[in-house]
mmCIF file of C-alpha atoms in Angstrom:
data_model
loop_
_atom_site.group_PDB
_atom_site.id
_atom_site.type_symbol
_atom_site.label_atom_id
_atom_site.label_comp_id
_atom_site.label_asym_id
_atom_site.label_seq_id
_atom_site.Cartn_x
_atom_site.Cartn_y
_atom_site.Cartn_z
ATOM 1 C CA UNK A 952 -8.235 163.719 -59.434
ATOM 2 C CA UNK A 953 -5.660 166.201 -60.560
ATOM 3 C CA UNK A 954 -3.223 167.542 -57.917
ATOM 4 C CA UNK A 955 -3.775 171.292 -57.204
ATOM 5 C CA UNK A 956 -0.923 173.693 -56.412
ATOM 6 C CA UNK A 957 -1.186 177.282 -55.078
ATOM 7 C CA UNK A 958 0.380 180.353 -56.703
ATOM 8 C CA UNK A 959 1.312 183.497 -54.776
ATOM 9 C CA UNK A 960 -1.195 186.294 -55.543
ATOM 10 C CA UNK A 961 1.477 188.973 -55.094
ATOM 11 C CA UNK A 962 4.585 187.707 -56.867
ATOM 12 C CA UNK A 963 3.263 184.676 -58.714
ATOM 13 C CA UNK A 964 5.680 182.270 -56.999
ATOM 14 C CA UNK A 965 4.340 178.762 -57.483
ATOM 15 C CA UNK A 966 4.319 176.507 -54.390
ATOM 16 C CA UNK A 967 5.685 173.040 -54.996
ATOM 17 C CA UNK A 968 3.704 171.460 -52.190
ATOM 18 C CA UNK A 969 0.203 170.150 -53.020
ATOM 19 C CA UNK A 970 -2.615 172.192 -51.605
ATOM 20 C CA UNK A 971 -4.119 169.188 -49.847
ATOM 21 C CA UNK A 972 -0.973 168.850 -47.704
ATOM 22 C CA UNK A 973 -0.912 172.540 -46.566
ATOM 23 C CA UNK A 974 -2.550 174.040 -43.429
ATOM 24 C CA UNK A 975 -5.074 176.902 -43.529
ATOM 25 C CA UNK A 976 -2.439 179.662 -43.741
ATOM 26 C CA UNK A 977 0.846 179.611 -45.679
ATOM 27 C CA UNK A 978 3.592 182.151 -46.357
ATOM 28 C CA UNK A 979 5.194 182.818 -49.687
ATOM 29 C CA UNK A 980 8.820 181.749 -49.677
ATOM 30 C CA UNK A 981 9.730 184.698 -51.918
ATOM 31 C CA UNK A 982 7.753 187.722 -50.746
ATOM 32 C CA UNK A 983 6.409 186.511 -47.394
ATOM 33 C CA UNK A 984 2.732 187.047 -48.291
ATOM 34 C CA UNK A 985 0.362 185.191 -45.958
ATOM 35 C CA UNK A 986 -2.500 183.346 -47.627
ATOM 36 C CA UNK A 987 -5.496 181.379 -46.521
ATOM 37 C CA UNK A 988 -5.686 178.143 -48.433
ATOM 38 C CA UNK A 989 -9.405 177.883 -47.931
ATOM 39 C CA UNK A 990 -10.081 181.017 -49.990
ATOM 40 C CA UNK A 991 -10.783 180.253 -53.564
ATOM 41 C CA UNK A 992 -8.623 181.392 -56.364
ATOM 42 C CA UNK A 993 -11.396 183.737 -57.602
ATOM 43 C CA UNK A 994 -10.758 186.238 -54.773
ATOM 44 C CA UNK A 995 -9.991 189.629 -56.084
ATOM 45 C CA UNK A 996 -6.510 191.053 -56.116
ATOM 46 C CA UNK A 997 -7.433 194.028 -53.966
ATOM 47 C CA UNK A 998 -8.466 191.930 -50.977
ATOM 48 C CA UNK A 999 -5.356 189.808 -51.373
ATOM 49 C CA UNK A 1000 -3.182 192.913 -51.442
ATOM 50 C CA UNK A 1001 -4.713 194.263 -48.217
ATOM 51 C CA UNK A 1002 -4.121 190.980 -46.529
ATOM 52 C CA UNK A 1003 -0.611 190.842 -47.860
ATOM 53 C CA UNK A 1004 0.197 194.431 -46.587
ATOM 54 C CA UNK A 1005 -1.140 193.556 -43.131
ATOM 55 C CA UNK A 1006 0.840 190.363 -43.041
ATOM 56 C CA UNK A 1007 3.924 192.205 -44.160
ATOM 57 C CA UNK A 1008 3.619 194.751 -41.290
ATOM 58 C CA UNK A 1009 3.147 191.880 -38.891
ATOM 59 C CA UNK A 1010 6.229 190.217 -40.315
ATOM 60 C CA UNK A 1011 8.240 193.437 -40.029
ATOM 61 C CA UNK A 1012 7.221 193.885 -36.396
ATOM 62 C CA UNK A 1013 8.147 190.290 -35.749
ATOM 63 C CA UNK A 1014 11.462 190.716 -37.432
ATOM 64 C CA UNK A 1015 12.105 193.939 -35.402
ATOM 65 C CA UNK A 1016 11.288 192.096 -32.271
ATOM 66 C CA UNK A 1017 13.591 189.283 -33.306
ATOM 67 C CA UNK A 1018 16.299 191.868 -34.065
ATOM 68 C CA UNK A 1019 15.860 193.432 -30.646
ATOM 69 C CA UNK A 1020 16.069 190.016 -29.007
ATOM 70 C CA UNK A 1021 19.121 189.277 -31.106
ATOM 71 C CA UNK A 1022 20.756 192.492 -29.921
ATOM 72 C CA UNK A 1023 20.014 191.548 -26.326
ATOM 73 C CA UNK A 1024 21.501 188.125 -26.935
ATOM 74 C CA UNK A 1025 24.571 189.708 -28.569
ATOM 75 C CA UNK A 1026 24.946 192.121 -25.583
ATOM 76 C CA UNK A 1027 24.693 189.239 -23.192
ATOM 77 C CA UNK A 1028 27.212 187.263 -25.296
ATOM 78 C CA UNK A 1029 29.570 190.288 -25.286
ATOM 79 C CA UNK A 1030 29.191 190.620 -21.488
ATOM 80 C CA UNK A 1031 29.823 186.912 -21.058
ATOM 81 C CA UNK A 1032 32.883 187.246 -23.293
ATOM 82 C CA UNK A 1033 34.200 190.143 -21.227
ATOM 83 C CA UNK A 1034 33.631 188.140 -18.025
ATOM 84 C CA UNK A 1035 35.230 185.118 -19.621
ATOM 85 C CA UNK A 1036 38.330 187.228 -20.520
ATOM 86 C CA UNK A 1037 38.426 188.585 -16.963
ATOM 87 C CA UNK A 1038 38.247 185.056 -15.612
ATOM 88 C CA UNK A 1039 40.978 183.946 -17.951
ATOM 89 C CA UNK A 1040 43.208 186.833 -16.858
ATOM 90 C CA UNK A 1041 42.451 186.023 -13.204
ATOM 91 C CA UNK A 1042 43.266 182.366 -13.898
ATOM 92 C CA UNK A 1043 46.515 183.330 -15.526
ATOM 93 C CA UNK A 1044 47.418 185.550 -12.591
ATOM 94 C CA UNK A 1045 46.646 182.735 -10.205
ATOM 95 C CA UNK A 1046 48.785 180.391 -12.212
ATOM 96 C CA UNK A 1047 51.642 182.933 -12.178
ATOM 97 C CA UNK A 1048 51.282 183.368 -8.419
ATOM 98 C CA UNK A 1049 51.126 179.576 -7.955
ATOM 99 C CA UNK A 1050 54.365 179.192 -9.980
ATOM 100 C CA UNK A 1051 55.985 181.982 -8.002
ATOM 101 C CA UNK A 1052 54.964 180.343 -4.725
ATOM 102 C CA UNK A 1053 56.274 176.990 -5.918
ATOM 103 C CA UNK A 1054 59.658 178.620 -6.750
ATOM 104 C CA UNK A 1055 59.729 180.250 -3.342
ATOM 105 C CA UNK A 1056 58.795 177.016 -1.689
ATOM 106 C CA UNK A 1057 61.585 175.203 -3.546
ATOM 107 C CA UNK A 1058 64.091 177.840 -2.506
ATOM 108 C CA UNK A 1059 62.822 177.653 1.071
ATOM 109 C CA UNK A 1060 63.194 173.906 1.042
ATOM 110 C CA UNK A 1061 66.773 174.262 -0.229
ATOM 111 C CA UNK A 1062 67.599 176.703 2.530
ATOM 112 C CA UNK A 1063 65.917 174.494 5.143
ATOM 113 C CA UNK A 1064 67.976 171.527 3.967
ATOM 114 C CA UNK A 1065 71.152 173.588 4.234
ATOM 115 C CA UNK A 1066 70.230 174.776 7.721
ATOM 116 C CA UNK A 1067 69.295 171.229 8.728
ATOM 117 C CA UNK A 1068 72.697 169.993 7.589
ATOM 118 C CA UNK A 1069 74.375 172.780 9.511
ATOM 119 C CA UNK A 1070 72.341 172.001 12.646
ATOM 120 C CA UNK A 1071 73.196 168.308 12.315
ATOM 121 C CA UNK A 1072 76.912 169.211 12.016
ATOM 122 C CA UNK A 1073 76.662 171.509 15.058
ATOM 123 C CA UNK A 1074 74.934 168.742 16.975
ATOM 124 C CA UNK A 1075 77.677 166.265 16.142
ATOM 125 C CA UNK A 1076 80.336 168.821 17.169
ATOM 126 C CA UNK A 1077 78.486 169.646 20.435
ATOM 127 C CA UNK A 1078 78.222 165.879 21.156
ATOM 128 C CA UNK A 1079 82.011 165.607 20.666
ATOM 129 C CA UNK A 1080 82.583 168.615 22.893
ATOM 130 C CA UNK A 1081 80.324 167.152 25.587
ATOM 131 C CA UNK A 1082 82.338 163.976 25.404
ATOM 132 C CA UNK A 1083 85.556 165.915 25.832
ATOM 133 C CA UNK A 1084 84.055 167.873 28.748
ATOM 134 C CA UNK A 1085 83.090 164.615 30.415
ATOM 135 C CA UNK A 1086 86.659 163.345 29.991
ATOM 136 C CA UNK A 1087 88.003 166.561 31.491
ATOM 137 C CA UNK A 1088 85.560 166.341 34.344
ATOM 138 C CA UNK A 1089 86.768 162.817 35.060
ATOM 139 C CA UNK A 1090 90.368 164.006 34.922
ATOM 140 C CA UNK A 1091 89.637 166.877 37.242
ATOM 141 C CA UNK A 1092 88.135 164.485 39.784
ATOM 142 C CA UNK A 1093 91.370 162.509 39.859
ATOM 143 C CA UNK A 1094 94.417 164.186 41.549
ATOM 144 C CA UNK A 1095 97.015 164.933 38.908
ATOM 145 C CA UNK A 1096 100.538 163.929 39.816
ATOM 146 C CA UNK A 1097 101.938 167.355 39.139
ATOM 147 C CA UNK A 1098 99.245 168.953 41.300
ATOM 148 C CA UNK A 1099 100.088 166.573 44.086
ATOM 149 C CA UNK A 1100 103.717 167.488 43.676
ATOM 150 C CA UNK A 1101 102.983 171.182 43.834
ATOM 151 C CA UNK A 1102 100.805 170.677 46.854
ATOM 152 C CA UNK A 1103 103.610 168.802 48.557
ATOM 153 C CA UNK A 1104 105.964 171.601 47.836
ATOM 154 C CA UNK A 1105 103.616 174.140 49.243
ATOM 155 C CA UNK A 1106 102.949 171.972 52.314
ATOM 156 C CA UNK A 1107 106.653 171.855 53.124
ATOM 157 C CA UNK A 1108 107.543 175.514 52.514
ATOM 158 C CA UNK A 1109 110.507 177.654 53.509
ATOM 159 C CA UNK A 1110 110.351 181.081 55.051
ATOM 160 C CA UNK A 1111 113.495 183.195 55.138
ATOM 161 C CA UNK A 1112 113.637 186.114 57.568
ATOM 162 C CA UNK A 1113 116.534 188.439 57.068
ATOM 163 C CA UNK A 1114 117.191 190.649 60.167
ATOM 164 C CA UNK A 1115 118.813 193.913 59.164
ATOM 165 C CA UNK A 1116 121.284 195.736 61.474
ATOM 166 C CA UNK A 1117 121.474 192.856 63.949
ATOM 167 C CA UNK A 1118 124.401 194.363 65.949
ATOM 168 C CA UNK A 1119 122.574 197.640 66.408
ATOM 169 C CA UNK A 1120 119.427 195.819 67.573
ATOM 170 C CA UNK A 1121 121.439 193.744 69.998
ATOM 171 C CA UNK A 1122 122.981 196.839 71.479
ATOM 172 C CA UNK A 1123 119.562 198.340 72.070
ATOM 173 C CA UNK A 1124 118.395 195.087 73.701
ATOM 174 C CA UNK A 1125 121.132 195.072 76.360
ATOM 175 C CA UNK A 1126 119.740 198.047 78.354
ATOM 176 C CA UNK A 1127 116.233 196.793 77.717
ATOM 177 C CA UNK A 1128 115.233 199.424 75.132
ATOM 178 C CA UNK A 1129 114.128 196.850 72.553
ATOM 179 C CA UNK A 1130 114.294 193.254 73.681
ATOM 180 C CA UNK A 1131 112.346 191.531 70.886
ATOM 181 C CA UNK A 1132 111.894 191.668 67.116
ATOM 182 C CA UNK A 1133 109.159 189.934 65.095
ATOM 183 C CA UNK A 1134 108.879 188.950 61.481
ATOM 184 C CA UNK A 1135 106.073 189.730 59.038
ATOM 185 C CA UNK A 1136 103.063 187.421 59.190
ATOM 186 C CA UNK A 1137 103.054 184.476 56.742
ATOM 187 C CA UNK A 1138 100.934 181.483 55.780
ATOM 188 C CA UNK A 1139 102.109 177.920 55.631
ATOM 189 C CA UNK A 1140 100.228 177.611 52.289
ATOM 190 C CA UNK A 1141 97.586 179.610 50.440
ATOM 191 C CA UNK A 1142 94.772 178.507 52.785
ATOM 192 C CA UNK A 1143 96.971 177.277 55.581
ATOM 193 C CA UNK A 1144 97.936 178.407 59.084
ATOM 194 C CA UNK A 1145 99.014 181.976 59.843
ATOM 195 C CA UNK A 1146 102.317 182.296 61.734
ATOM 196 C CA UNK A 1147 105.164 184.647 62.476
ATOM 197 C CA UNK A 1148 108.681 184.349 64.051
ATOM 198 C CA UNK A 1149 109.703 186.103 67.246
ATOM 199 C CA UNK A 1150 113.304 186.703 68.362
ATOM 200 C CA UNK A 1151 114.106 187.553 72.016
ATOM 201 C CA UNK A 1152 117.594 188.997 71.962
ATOM 202 C CA UNK A 1153 118.255 188.828 75.689
ATOM 203 C CA UNK A 1154 116.804 185.394 76.093
ATOM 204 C CA UNK A 1155 114.173 184.079 78.432
ATOM 205 C CA UNK A 1156 113.068 182.724 80.888
ATOM 206 C CA UNK A 1157 114.891 184.178 83.804
ATOM 207 C CA UNK A 1158 118.198 182.561 84.567
ATOM 208 C CA UNK A 1159 119.389 182.377 81.031
ATOM 209 C CA UNK A 1160 119.030 186.010 80.155
ATOM 210 C CA UNK A 1161 121.957 187.670 78.379
ATOM 211 C CA UNK A 1162 123.421 184.181 77.758
ATOM 212 C CA UNK A 1163 121.226 182.866 74.909
ATOM 213 C CA UNK A 1164 118.904 183.960 72.175
ATOM 214 C CA UNK A 1165 115.264 182.816 72.390
ATOM 215 C CA UNK A 1166 113.512 181.986 69.155
ATOM 216 C CA UNK A 1167 109.752 181.315 68.870
ATOM 217 C CA UNK A 1168 107.324 180.155 66.157
ATOM 218 C CA UNK A 1169 104.066 182.045 67.029
ATOM 219 C CA UNK A 1170 100.674 180.767 65.794
ATOM 220 C CA UNK A 1171 98.443 183.688 64.755
ATOM 221 C CA UNK A 1172 94.678 184.065 64.289
ATOM 222 C CA UNK A 1173 94.177 183.523 60.515
ATOM 223 C CA UNK A 1174 91.434 183.891 57.917
ATOM 224 C CA UNK A 1175 91.051 180.132 57.263
ATOM 225 C CA UNK A 1176 91.167 178.752 60.811
ATOM 226 C CA UNK A 1177 87.576 177.510 60.580
ATOM 227 C CA UNK A 1178 88.518 174.910 57.917
ATOM 228 C CA UNK A 1179 91.845 173.857 59.501
ATOM 229 C CA UNK A 1180 92.582 171.024 61.935
ATOM 230 C CA UNK A 1181 93.123 171.928 65.545
ATOM 231 C CA UNK A 1182 95.141 171.516 67.688
ATOM 232 C CA UNK A 1183 97.827 172.162 65.089
ATOM 233 C CA UNK A 1184 100.357 169.483 64.332
ATOM 234 C CA UNK A 1185 103.623 170.350 62.695
ATOM 235 C CA UNK A 1186 107.344 169.789 62.526
ATOM 236 C CA UNK A 1187 109.502 172.764 61.858
ATOM 237 C CA UNK A 1188 113.249 173.315 61.467
ATOM 238 C CA UNK A 1189 114.527 176.685 62.666
ATOM 239 C CA UNK A 1190 117.929 177.668 61.348
ATOM 240 C CA UNK A 1191 120.225 180.586 62.111
ATOM 241 C CA UNK A 1192 122.390 181.322 59.092
ATOM 242 C CA UNK A 1193 125.747 182.770 59.801
ATOM 243 C CA UNK A 1194 126.598 185.422 57.173
ATOM 244 C CA UNK A 1195 130.165 185.770 58.314
ATOM 245 C CA UNK A 1196 133.009 183.856 56.750
ATOM 246 C CA UNK A 1197 132.820 181.145 59.388
ATOM 247 C CA UNK A 1198 129.346 180.062 58.231
ATOM 248 C CA UNK A 1199 128.604 178.782 61.691
ATOM 249 C CA UNK A 1200 124.993 177.707 61.115
ATOM 250 C CA UNK A 1201 122.681 176.514 63.920
ATOM 251 C CA UNK A 1202 119.521 174.506 63.352
ATOM 252 C CA UNK A 1203 116.936 172.930 65.716
ATOM 253 C CA UNK A 1204 113.816 170.931 65.030
ATOM 254 C CA UNK A 1205 110.613 171.981 66.676
ATOM 255 C CA UNK A 1206 107.610 169.714 66.973
ATOM 256 C CA UNK A 1207 104.134 170.524 68.273
ATOM 257 C CA UNK A 1208 103.121 168.746 71.468
ATOM 258 C CA UNK A 1209 99.524 169.423 72.448
ATOM 259 C CA UNK A 1210 99.756 167.072 75.426
ATOM 260 C CA UNK A 1211 102.815 168.563 77.053
ATOM 261 C CA UNK A 1212 101.856 172.171 76.295
ATOM 262 C CA UNK A 1213 98.092 172.143 76.758
ATOM 263 C CA UNK A 1214 96.036 174.818 74.949
ATOM 264 C CA UNK A 1215 99.235 176.155 73.305
ATOM 265 C CA UNK A 1216 98.387 174.625 69.945
ATOM 266 C CA UNK A 1217 94.610 175.222 69.954
ATOM 267 C CA UNK A 1218 92.926 177.590 67.574
ATOM 268 C CA UNK A 1219 93.932 181.150 68.577
ATOM 269 C CA UNK A 1220 91.157 183.572 69.575
ATOM 270 C CA UNK A 1221 93.359 186.715 69.628
ATOM 271 C CA UNK A 1222 96.653 187.813 68.099
#
């Protein structure tokens, strides 16, 4: 049997596929005319043209629909592209911020390392200072020889009392106008006993008056009596210095005796 091929009724384009292999409806590859393969070739051209016009309108509507769908797809693609660009810009900004934070973090680490080194140096210096302070504290606890020497000097002090116009005072003492003179108060050391000197020009007790001068070391009520030892124990040397050319000095040693002179060397309650 001879193979049969179909020709397009509108444009005459000849199909290269055998009719037996085609379905009921086919479209012309050139003009798009739809044709029923079951219709015989004797069909009139007018009916084929009507069918072709209808099919063409259907194809145009389909193409318009496809074009609309394509526009929608293009719009969506454009929107996606815009969002993609925005995301890319955001990503670039995040990368820039990340790099900036990394730089700041590196700078901060450098500063922290510098401060850490400074703190370590200060700690070492403070440790050395603490060691020196400990040494000084130990030295302060031990009596220094020079301090002991100074304390000894202050413990054995000298007090010089210069009596002005002695002859005039002695003349006033003879008739009993002024029989005694006293020195200013003084301390044996910065926190020691408070004392003063008293000079009786006519002498006492009775029986030796107008023959001798009486000299006394008087213990006064002081500010530091509460921390001092009582009864007081001392050894003092009283000296009269002759200012004339003869230089006839007189000295006598006085020593406290709480047994012989009871209550005399106790802590004073009044001055």
